[in-house]
Tab-separated table of C-alpha atoms in Angstrom:
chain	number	residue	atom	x	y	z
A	229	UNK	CA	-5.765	48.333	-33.600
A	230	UNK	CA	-3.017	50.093	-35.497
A	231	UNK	CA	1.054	48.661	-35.271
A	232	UNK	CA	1.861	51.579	-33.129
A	233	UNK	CA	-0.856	51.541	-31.057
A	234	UNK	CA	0.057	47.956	-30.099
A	235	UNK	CA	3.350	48.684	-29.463
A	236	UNK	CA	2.566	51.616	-26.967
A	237	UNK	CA	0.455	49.041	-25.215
A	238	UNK	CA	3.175	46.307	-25.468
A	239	UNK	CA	5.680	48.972	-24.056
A	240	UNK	CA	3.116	49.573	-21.036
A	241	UNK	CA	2.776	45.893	-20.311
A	242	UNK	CA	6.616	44.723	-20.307
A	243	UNK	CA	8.485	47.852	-19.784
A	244	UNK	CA	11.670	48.344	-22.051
A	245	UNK	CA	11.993	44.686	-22.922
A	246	UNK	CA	11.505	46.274	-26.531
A	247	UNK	CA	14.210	48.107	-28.180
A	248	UNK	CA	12.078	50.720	-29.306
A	249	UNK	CA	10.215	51.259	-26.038
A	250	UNK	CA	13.849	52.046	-24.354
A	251	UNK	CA	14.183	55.375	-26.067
A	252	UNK	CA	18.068	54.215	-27.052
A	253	UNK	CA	16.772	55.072	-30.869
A	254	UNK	CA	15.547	58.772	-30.182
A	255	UNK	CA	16.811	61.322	-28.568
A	256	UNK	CA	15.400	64.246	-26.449
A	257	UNK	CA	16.610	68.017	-27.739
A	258	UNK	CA	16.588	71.177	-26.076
A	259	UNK	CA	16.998	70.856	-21.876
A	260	UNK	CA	14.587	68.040	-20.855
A	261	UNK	CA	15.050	66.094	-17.761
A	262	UNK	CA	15.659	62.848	-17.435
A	263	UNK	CA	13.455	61.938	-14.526
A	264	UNK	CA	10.788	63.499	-16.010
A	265	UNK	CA	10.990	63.815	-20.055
A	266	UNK	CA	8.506	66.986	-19.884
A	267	UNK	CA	8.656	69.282	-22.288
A	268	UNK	CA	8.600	72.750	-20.528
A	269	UNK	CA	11.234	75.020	-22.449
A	270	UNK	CA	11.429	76.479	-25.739
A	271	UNK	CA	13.060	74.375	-28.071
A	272	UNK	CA	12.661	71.006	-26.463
A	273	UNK	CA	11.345	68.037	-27.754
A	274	UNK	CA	12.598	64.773	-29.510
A	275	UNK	CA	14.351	63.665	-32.417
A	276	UNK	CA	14.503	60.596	-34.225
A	277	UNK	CA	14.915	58.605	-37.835
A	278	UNK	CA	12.881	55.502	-38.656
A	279	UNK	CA	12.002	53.545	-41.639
A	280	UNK	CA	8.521	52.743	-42.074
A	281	UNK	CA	5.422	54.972	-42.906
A	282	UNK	CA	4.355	56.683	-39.993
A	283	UNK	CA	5.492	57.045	-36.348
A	284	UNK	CA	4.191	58.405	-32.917
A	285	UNK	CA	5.680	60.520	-30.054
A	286	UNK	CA	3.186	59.188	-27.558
A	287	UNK	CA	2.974	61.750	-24.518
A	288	UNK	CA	0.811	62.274	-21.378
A	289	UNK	CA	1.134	64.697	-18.613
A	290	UNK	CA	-0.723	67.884	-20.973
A	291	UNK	CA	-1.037	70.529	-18.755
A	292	UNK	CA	-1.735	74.042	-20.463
A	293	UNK	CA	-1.463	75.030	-23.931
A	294	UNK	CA	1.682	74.196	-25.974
A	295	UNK	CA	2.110	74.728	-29.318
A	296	UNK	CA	4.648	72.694	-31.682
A	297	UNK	CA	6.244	72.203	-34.766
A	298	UNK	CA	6.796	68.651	-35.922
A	299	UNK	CA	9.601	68.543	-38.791
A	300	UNK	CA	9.736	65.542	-41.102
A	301	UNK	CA	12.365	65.433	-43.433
A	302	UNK	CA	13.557	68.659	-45.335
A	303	UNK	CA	10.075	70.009	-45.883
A	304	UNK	CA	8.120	72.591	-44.324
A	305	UNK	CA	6.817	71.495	-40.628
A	306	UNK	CA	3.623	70.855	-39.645
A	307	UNK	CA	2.380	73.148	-37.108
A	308	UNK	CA	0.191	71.798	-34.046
A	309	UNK	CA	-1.540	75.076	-32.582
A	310	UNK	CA	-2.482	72.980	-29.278
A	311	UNK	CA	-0.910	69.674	-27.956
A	312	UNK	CA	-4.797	67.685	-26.457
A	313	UNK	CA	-3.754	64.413	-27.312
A	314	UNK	CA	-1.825	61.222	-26.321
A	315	UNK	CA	0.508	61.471	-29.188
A	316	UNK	CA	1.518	63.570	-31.843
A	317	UNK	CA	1.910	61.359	-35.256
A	318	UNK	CA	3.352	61.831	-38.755
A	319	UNK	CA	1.113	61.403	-41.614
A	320	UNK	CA	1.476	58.298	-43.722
A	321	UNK	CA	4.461	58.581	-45.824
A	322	UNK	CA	5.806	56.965	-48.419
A	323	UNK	CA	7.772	53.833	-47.342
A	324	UNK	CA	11.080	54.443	-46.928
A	325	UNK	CA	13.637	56.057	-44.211
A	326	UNK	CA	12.680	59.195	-42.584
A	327	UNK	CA	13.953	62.096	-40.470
A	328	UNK	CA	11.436	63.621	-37.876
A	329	UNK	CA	11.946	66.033	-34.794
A	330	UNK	CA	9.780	67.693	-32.527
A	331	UNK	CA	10.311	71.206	-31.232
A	332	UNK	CA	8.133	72.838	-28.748
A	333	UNK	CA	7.202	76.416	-30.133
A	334	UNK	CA	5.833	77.926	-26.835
A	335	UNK	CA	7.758	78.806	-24.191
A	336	UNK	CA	6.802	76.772	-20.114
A	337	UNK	CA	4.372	79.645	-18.947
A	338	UNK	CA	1.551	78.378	-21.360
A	339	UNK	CA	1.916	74.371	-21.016
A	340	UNK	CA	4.100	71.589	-20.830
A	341	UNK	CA	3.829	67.644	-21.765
A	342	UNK	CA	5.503	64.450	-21.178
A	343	UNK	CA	7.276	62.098	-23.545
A	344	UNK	CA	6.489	59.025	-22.749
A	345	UNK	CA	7.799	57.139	-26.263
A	346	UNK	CA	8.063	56.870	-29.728
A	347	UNK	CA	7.054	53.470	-32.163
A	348	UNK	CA	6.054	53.225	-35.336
A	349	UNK	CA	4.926	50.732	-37.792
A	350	UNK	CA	8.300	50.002	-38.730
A	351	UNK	CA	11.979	50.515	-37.239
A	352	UNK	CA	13.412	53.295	-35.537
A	353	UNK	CA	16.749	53.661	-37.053
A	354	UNK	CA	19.894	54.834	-34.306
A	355	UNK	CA	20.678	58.944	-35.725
A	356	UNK	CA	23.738	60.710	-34.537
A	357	UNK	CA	22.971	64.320	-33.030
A	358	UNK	CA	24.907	66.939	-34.730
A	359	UNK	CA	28.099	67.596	-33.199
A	360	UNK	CA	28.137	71.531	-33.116
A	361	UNK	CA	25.742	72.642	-29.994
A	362	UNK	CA	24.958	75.921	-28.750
A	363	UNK	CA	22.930	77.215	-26.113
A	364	UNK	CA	20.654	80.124	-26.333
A	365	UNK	CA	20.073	82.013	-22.478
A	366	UNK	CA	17.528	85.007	-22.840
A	367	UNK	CA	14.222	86.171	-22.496
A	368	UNK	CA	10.792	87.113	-24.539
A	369	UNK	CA	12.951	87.829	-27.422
A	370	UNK	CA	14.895	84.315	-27.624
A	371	UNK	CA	11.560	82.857	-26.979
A	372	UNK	CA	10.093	84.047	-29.820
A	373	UNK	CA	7.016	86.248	-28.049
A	374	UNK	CA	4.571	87.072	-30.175
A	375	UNK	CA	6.721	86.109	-33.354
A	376	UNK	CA	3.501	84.811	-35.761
A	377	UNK	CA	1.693	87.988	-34.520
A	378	UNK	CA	0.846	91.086	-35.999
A	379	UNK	CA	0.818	94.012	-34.001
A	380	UNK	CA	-1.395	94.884	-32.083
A	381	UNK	CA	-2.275	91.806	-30.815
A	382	UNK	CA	-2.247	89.338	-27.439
A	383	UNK	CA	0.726	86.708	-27.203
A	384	UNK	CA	-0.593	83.194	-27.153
A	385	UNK	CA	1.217	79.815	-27.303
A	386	UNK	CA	0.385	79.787	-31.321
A	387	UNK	CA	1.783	82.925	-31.184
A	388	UNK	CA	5.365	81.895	-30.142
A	389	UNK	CA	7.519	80.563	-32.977
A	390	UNK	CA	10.861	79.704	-31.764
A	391	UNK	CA	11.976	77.579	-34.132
A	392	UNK	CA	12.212	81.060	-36.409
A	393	UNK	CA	13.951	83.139	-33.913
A	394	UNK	CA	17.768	84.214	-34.250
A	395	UNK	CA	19.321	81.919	-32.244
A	396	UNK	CA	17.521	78.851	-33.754
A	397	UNK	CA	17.811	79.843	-37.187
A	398	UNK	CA	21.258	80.559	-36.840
A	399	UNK	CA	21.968	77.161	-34.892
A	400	UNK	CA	19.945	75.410	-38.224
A	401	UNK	CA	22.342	77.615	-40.593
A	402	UNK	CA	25.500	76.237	-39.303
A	403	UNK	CA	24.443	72.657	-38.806
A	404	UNK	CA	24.429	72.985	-34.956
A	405	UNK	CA	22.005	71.307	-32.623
A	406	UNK	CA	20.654	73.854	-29.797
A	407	UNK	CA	18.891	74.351	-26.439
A	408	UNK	CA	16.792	77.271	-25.472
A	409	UNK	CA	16.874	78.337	-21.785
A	410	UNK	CA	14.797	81.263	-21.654
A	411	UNK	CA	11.367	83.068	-20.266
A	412	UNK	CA	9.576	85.846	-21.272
A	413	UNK	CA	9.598	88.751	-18.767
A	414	UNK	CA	12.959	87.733	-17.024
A	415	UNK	CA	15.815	90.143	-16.576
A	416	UNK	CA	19.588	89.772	-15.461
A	417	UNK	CA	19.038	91.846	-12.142
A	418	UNK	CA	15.399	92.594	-12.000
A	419	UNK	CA	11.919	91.171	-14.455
A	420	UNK	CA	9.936	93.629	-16.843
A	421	UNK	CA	8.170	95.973	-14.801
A	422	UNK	CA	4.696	96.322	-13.804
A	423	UNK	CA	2.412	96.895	-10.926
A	424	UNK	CA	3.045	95.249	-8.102
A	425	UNK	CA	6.967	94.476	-8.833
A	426	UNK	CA	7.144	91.036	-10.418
A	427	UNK	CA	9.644	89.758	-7.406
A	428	UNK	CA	9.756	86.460	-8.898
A	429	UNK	CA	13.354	84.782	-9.449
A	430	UNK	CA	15.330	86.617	-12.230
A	431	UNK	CA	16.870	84.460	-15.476
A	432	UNK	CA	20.165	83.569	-14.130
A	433	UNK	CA	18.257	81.760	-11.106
A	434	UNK	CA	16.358	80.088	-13.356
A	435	UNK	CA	18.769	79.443	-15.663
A	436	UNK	CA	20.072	76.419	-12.637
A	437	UNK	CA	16.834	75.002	-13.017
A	438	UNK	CA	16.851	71.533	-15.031
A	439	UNK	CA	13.358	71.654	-16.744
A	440	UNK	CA	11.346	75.310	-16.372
A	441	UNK	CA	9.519	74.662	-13.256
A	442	UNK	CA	11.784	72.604	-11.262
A	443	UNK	CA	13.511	73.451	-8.367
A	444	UNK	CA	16.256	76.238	-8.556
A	445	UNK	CA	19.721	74.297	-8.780
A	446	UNK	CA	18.713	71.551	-9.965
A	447	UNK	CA	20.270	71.104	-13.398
A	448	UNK	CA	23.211	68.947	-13.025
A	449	UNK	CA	24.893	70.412	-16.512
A	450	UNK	CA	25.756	66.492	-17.729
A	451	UNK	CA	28.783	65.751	-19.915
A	452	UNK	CA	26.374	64.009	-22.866
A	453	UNK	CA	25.688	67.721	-23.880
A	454	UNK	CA	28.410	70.460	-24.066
A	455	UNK	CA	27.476	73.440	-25.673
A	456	UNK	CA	30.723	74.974	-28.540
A	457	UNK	CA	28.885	78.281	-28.187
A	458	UNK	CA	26.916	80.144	-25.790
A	459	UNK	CA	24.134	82.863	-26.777
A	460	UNK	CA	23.376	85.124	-24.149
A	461	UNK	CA	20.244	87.858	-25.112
A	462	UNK	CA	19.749	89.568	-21.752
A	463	UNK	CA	18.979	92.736	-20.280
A	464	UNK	CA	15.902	94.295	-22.001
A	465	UNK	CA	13.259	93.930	-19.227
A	466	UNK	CA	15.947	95.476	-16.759
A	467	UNK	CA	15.778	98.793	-18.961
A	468	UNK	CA	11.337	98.384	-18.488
A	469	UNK	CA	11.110	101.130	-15.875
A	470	UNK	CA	8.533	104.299	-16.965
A	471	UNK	CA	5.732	105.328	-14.661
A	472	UNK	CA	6.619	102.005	-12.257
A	473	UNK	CA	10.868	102.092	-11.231
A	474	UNK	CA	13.938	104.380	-11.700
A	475	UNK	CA	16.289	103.316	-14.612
A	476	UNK	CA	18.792	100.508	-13.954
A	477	UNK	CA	22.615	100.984	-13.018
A	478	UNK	CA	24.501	99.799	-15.843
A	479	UNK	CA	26.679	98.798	-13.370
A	480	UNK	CA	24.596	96.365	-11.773
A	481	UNK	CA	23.542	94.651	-15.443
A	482	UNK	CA	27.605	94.196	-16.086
A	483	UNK	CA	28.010	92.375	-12.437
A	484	UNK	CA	25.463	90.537	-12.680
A	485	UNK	CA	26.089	89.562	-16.461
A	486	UNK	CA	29.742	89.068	-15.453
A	487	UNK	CA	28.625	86.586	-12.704
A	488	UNK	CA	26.515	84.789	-14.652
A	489	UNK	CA	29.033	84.321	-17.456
A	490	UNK	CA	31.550	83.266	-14.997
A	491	UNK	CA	29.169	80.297	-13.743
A	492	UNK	CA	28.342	78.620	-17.063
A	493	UNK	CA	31.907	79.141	-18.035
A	494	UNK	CA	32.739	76.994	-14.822
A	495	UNK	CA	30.767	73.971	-16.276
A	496	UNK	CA	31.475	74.785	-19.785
A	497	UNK	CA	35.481	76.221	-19.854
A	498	UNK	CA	35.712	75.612	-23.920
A	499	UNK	CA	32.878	77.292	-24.545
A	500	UNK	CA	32.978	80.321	-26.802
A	501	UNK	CA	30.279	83.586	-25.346
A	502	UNK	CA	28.355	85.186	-27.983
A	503	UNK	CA	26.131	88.753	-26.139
A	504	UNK	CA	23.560	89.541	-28.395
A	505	UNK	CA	22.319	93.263	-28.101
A	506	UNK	CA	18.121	93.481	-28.227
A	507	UNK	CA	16.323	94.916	-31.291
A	508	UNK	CA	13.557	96.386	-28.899
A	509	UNK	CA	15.995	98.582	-27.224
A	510	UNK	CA	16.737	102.126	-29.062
A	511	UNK	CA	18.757	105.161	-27.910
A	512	UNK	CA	15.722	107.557	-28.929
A	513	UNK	CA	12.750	105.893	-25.896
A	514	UNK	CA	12.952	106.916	-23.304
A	515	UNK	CA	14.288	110.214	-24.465
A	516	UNK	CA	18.032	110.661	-23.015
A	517	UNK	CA	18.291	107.725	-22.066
A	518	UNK	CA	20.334	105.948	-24.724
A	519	UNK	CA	19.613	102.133	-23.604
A	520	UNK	CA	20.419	100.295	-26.837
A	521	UNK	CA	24.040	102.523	-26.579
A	522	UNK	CA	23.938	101.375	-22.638
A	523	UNK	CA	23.172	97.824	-23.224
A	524	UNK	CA	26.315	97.572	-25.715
A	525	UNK	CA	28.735	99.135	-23.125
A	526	UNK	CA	27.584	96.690	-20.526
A	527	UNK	CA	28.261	93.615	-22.743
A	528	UNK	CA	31.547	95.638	-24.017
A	529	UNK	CA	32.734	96.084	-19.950
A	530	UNK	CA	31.794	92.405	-19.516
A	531	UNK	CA	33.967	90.892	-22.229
A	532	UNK	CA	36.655	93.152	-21.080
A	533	UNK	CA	36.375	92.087	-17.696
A	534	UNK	CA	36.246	88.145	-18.385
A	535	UNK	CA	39.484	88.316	-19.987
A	536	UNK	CA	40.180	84.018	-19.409
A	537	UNK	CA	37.173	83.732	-21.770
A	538	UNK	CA	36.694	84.156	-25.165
A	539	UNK	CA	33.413	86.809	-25.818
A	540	UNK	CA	32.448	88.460	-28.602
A	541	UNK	CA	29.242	90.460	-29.132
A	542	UNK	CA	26.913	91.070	-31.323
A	543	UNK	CA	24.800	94.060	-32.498
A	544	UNK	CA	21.853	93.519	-33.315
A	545	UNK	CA	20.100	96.929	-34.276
A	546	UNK	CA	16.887	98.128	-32.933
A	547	UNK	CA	13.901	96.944	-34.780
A	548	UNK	CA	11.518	99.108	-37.442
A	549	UNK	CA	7.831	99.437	-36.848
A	550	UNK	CA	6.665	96.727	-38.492
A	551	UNK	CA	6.323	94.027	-35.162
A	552	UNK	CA	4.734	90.959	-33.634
A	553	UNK	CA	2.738	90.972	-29.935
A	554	UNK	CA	4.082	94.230	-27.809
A	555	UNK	CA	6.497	95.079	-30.012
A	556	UNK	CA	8.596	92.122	-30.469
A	557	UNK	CA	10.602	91.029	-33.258
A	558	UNK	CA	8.374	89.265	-35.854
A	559	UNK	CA	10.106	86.802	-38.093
A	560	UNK	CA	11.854	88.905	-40.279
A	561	UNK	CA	13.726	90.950	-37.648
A	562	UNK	CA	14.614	87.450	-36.290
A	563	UNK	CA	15.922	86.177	-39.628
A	564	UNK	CA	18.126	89.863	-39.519
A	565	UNK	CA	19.538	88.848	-36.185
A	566	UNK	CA	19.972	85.100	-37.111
A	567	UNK	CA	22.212	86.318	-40.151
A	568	UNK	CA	24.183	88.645	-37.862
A	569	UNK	CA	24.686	85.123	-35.085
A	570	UNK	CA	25.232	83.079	-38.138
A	571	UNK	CA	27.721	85.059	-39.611
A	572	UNK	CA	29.882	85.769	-36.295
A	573	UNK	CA	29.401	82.192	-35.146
A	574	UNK	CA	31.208	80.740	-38.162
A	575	UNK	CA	34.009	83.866	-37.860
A	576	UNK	CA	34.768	82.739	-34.393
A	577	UNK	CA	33.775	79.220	-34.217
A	578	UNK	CA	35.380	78.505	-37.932
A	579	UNK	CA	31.892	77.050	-38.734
């Protein structure tokens, strides 16, 4: 039987009589609940430093498909297409002290897991979390929807990337840890349309929600994590309408952004508000209809409105033809709206 292996069962046995078993030398990332530790958003996962040879993120709970990225150091990370098993392990390293984190690449509609510890054959070593957070709030688009695809193709959970979209490749650029609370489909007043109406709760309902498929109102916004910066990348599946809705009142997106602004700012006053515009909006589809020029007057009457907070947006201009799954932003228009974040998160942030 291998060290970790007997660890794991030694946790089991005794509980957290072992230091290691406790989970007081890793730490979860991304918005994970505590009673839980599932892994249902983008983004989450765990992150930890340990000095040894090889370590284990021992997990149970696998319900769907989720695909992850396990980062080890400063090289390139190792890409799981589809969590099956009861851990996810590093290969054997050289012997030494090592940096690993987990990040799930798929967003909750394809499959969680639970954390249920990490050992290793040697010593986790206590790491410090980067002080600079930010958190991300959008939709298929901060996801990272069919990011690894090329078009035309079928979104799948190896599909999603979102360690490589904009707001996680900015957060990485300016040394920041982040959390991504988003879903693909989910609009500020209304969800993409389609046939019947998709009347399930809209993003800033689930926004309240502590992991993805709990209960609405149930995150409880804790003081251990206090996001500098928040990225808000709403309002695309609003605009959805042809052959199913009429066109959205702009009017309605700008209350209902407003509102939604105005609640995270209650929990998090010092945060700065960063309103990304969507590359897969244009003003040339639908013709007259202008929604990419829309979408940036709605953010613009927003930040004028919330004049107590500090808001600054960011244009992000509509995409080219070369895209992932359904048009979305493949990794190079992410890396084009990561530089724009980047650049006006350390303007405003002095970053």
């Amino acid at each position: 039987m291998k060290a970790a292996q007997s660890i794991f069962l030694l946790c089991a046995a005794i509980g957290s009589v072992v230091s290691r078993c406790t989970g007081s030398d890793y730490r979860f990332v991304g918005r994970v609940n505590p009673e839980t530790n599932e892994l249902t958003w983008p983004s989450t996962g765990v992150a930890f430093t340990f000095t040894g040879t090889t370590a284990s993120i021992n997990i149970n709970s696998v319900s769907g498909a989720s695909s992850v990225a396990l980062f080890i150091d400063d090289n390139e990370p190792i890409i799981i297409p589809n969590v099956e098993d009861t851990s996810i392990s590093t290969p054997t390293l050289s012997q030494g002290t090592h940096t690993v984190e987990l990040r799930k690449r798929s967003e909750a509609y394809f499959g969680t897991f639970r954390v249920v510890n990490v050992t290793t054959d040697g010593t986790l070593v206590p790491s410090t979390a980067p002080e600079r957070k930010i958190e991300i709030i959008g939709d298929s688009i901060s996801v990272g929807y069919g990011l690894d695809g090329e078009y035309p193709c079928s979104n799948s959970a190896i599909l999603e990337n979102n360690p490589e979209t904009y707001g996680a490749v900015a957060a990485d650029a300016v040394g920041a840890d982040y959390s991504v609370v988003a879903w693909s489909g989910k609009g500020l007043v209304r969800n993409y349309a389609s046939t019947p109406p998709d009347t399930s709760p809209t993003m800033p309902v689930i926004y309240t929600r502590y992991g993805a498929n709990d209960a609405d109102g149930s995150f409880t916004f804790p003081p251990s994590w206090i996001p500098d910066a928040v990225v808000i990348n709403l309002g695309t599946n609003d605009f959805s309408y042809l052959g199913v809705r009429d066109p959205v009142d702009p009017a309605d997106l700008t209350a209902a952004l407003v509102e939604l602004m105005e609640k995270v700012n209650s929990h998090y006053p010092a945060a700065k508000f960063f309103l990304v515009s969507s590359p897969l909006l244009n003003d040339d589809y639908p013709s007259g209809d202008a929604q990419k020029t829309t979408q940036l007057r709605v953010y613009q009457d927003a930040a004028e409105q919330l004049t107590d907070m500090t808001v600054r947006v960011v244009d992000w201009p509509a995409q080219g033809s070369d895209v992932g799954c359904d048009y979305h932003p493949n990794a190079a228009t992410q890396a084009k709206g990561a530089a724009l974040l980047e650049e006006a998160l350390r303007d405003e942030m002095g970053w």
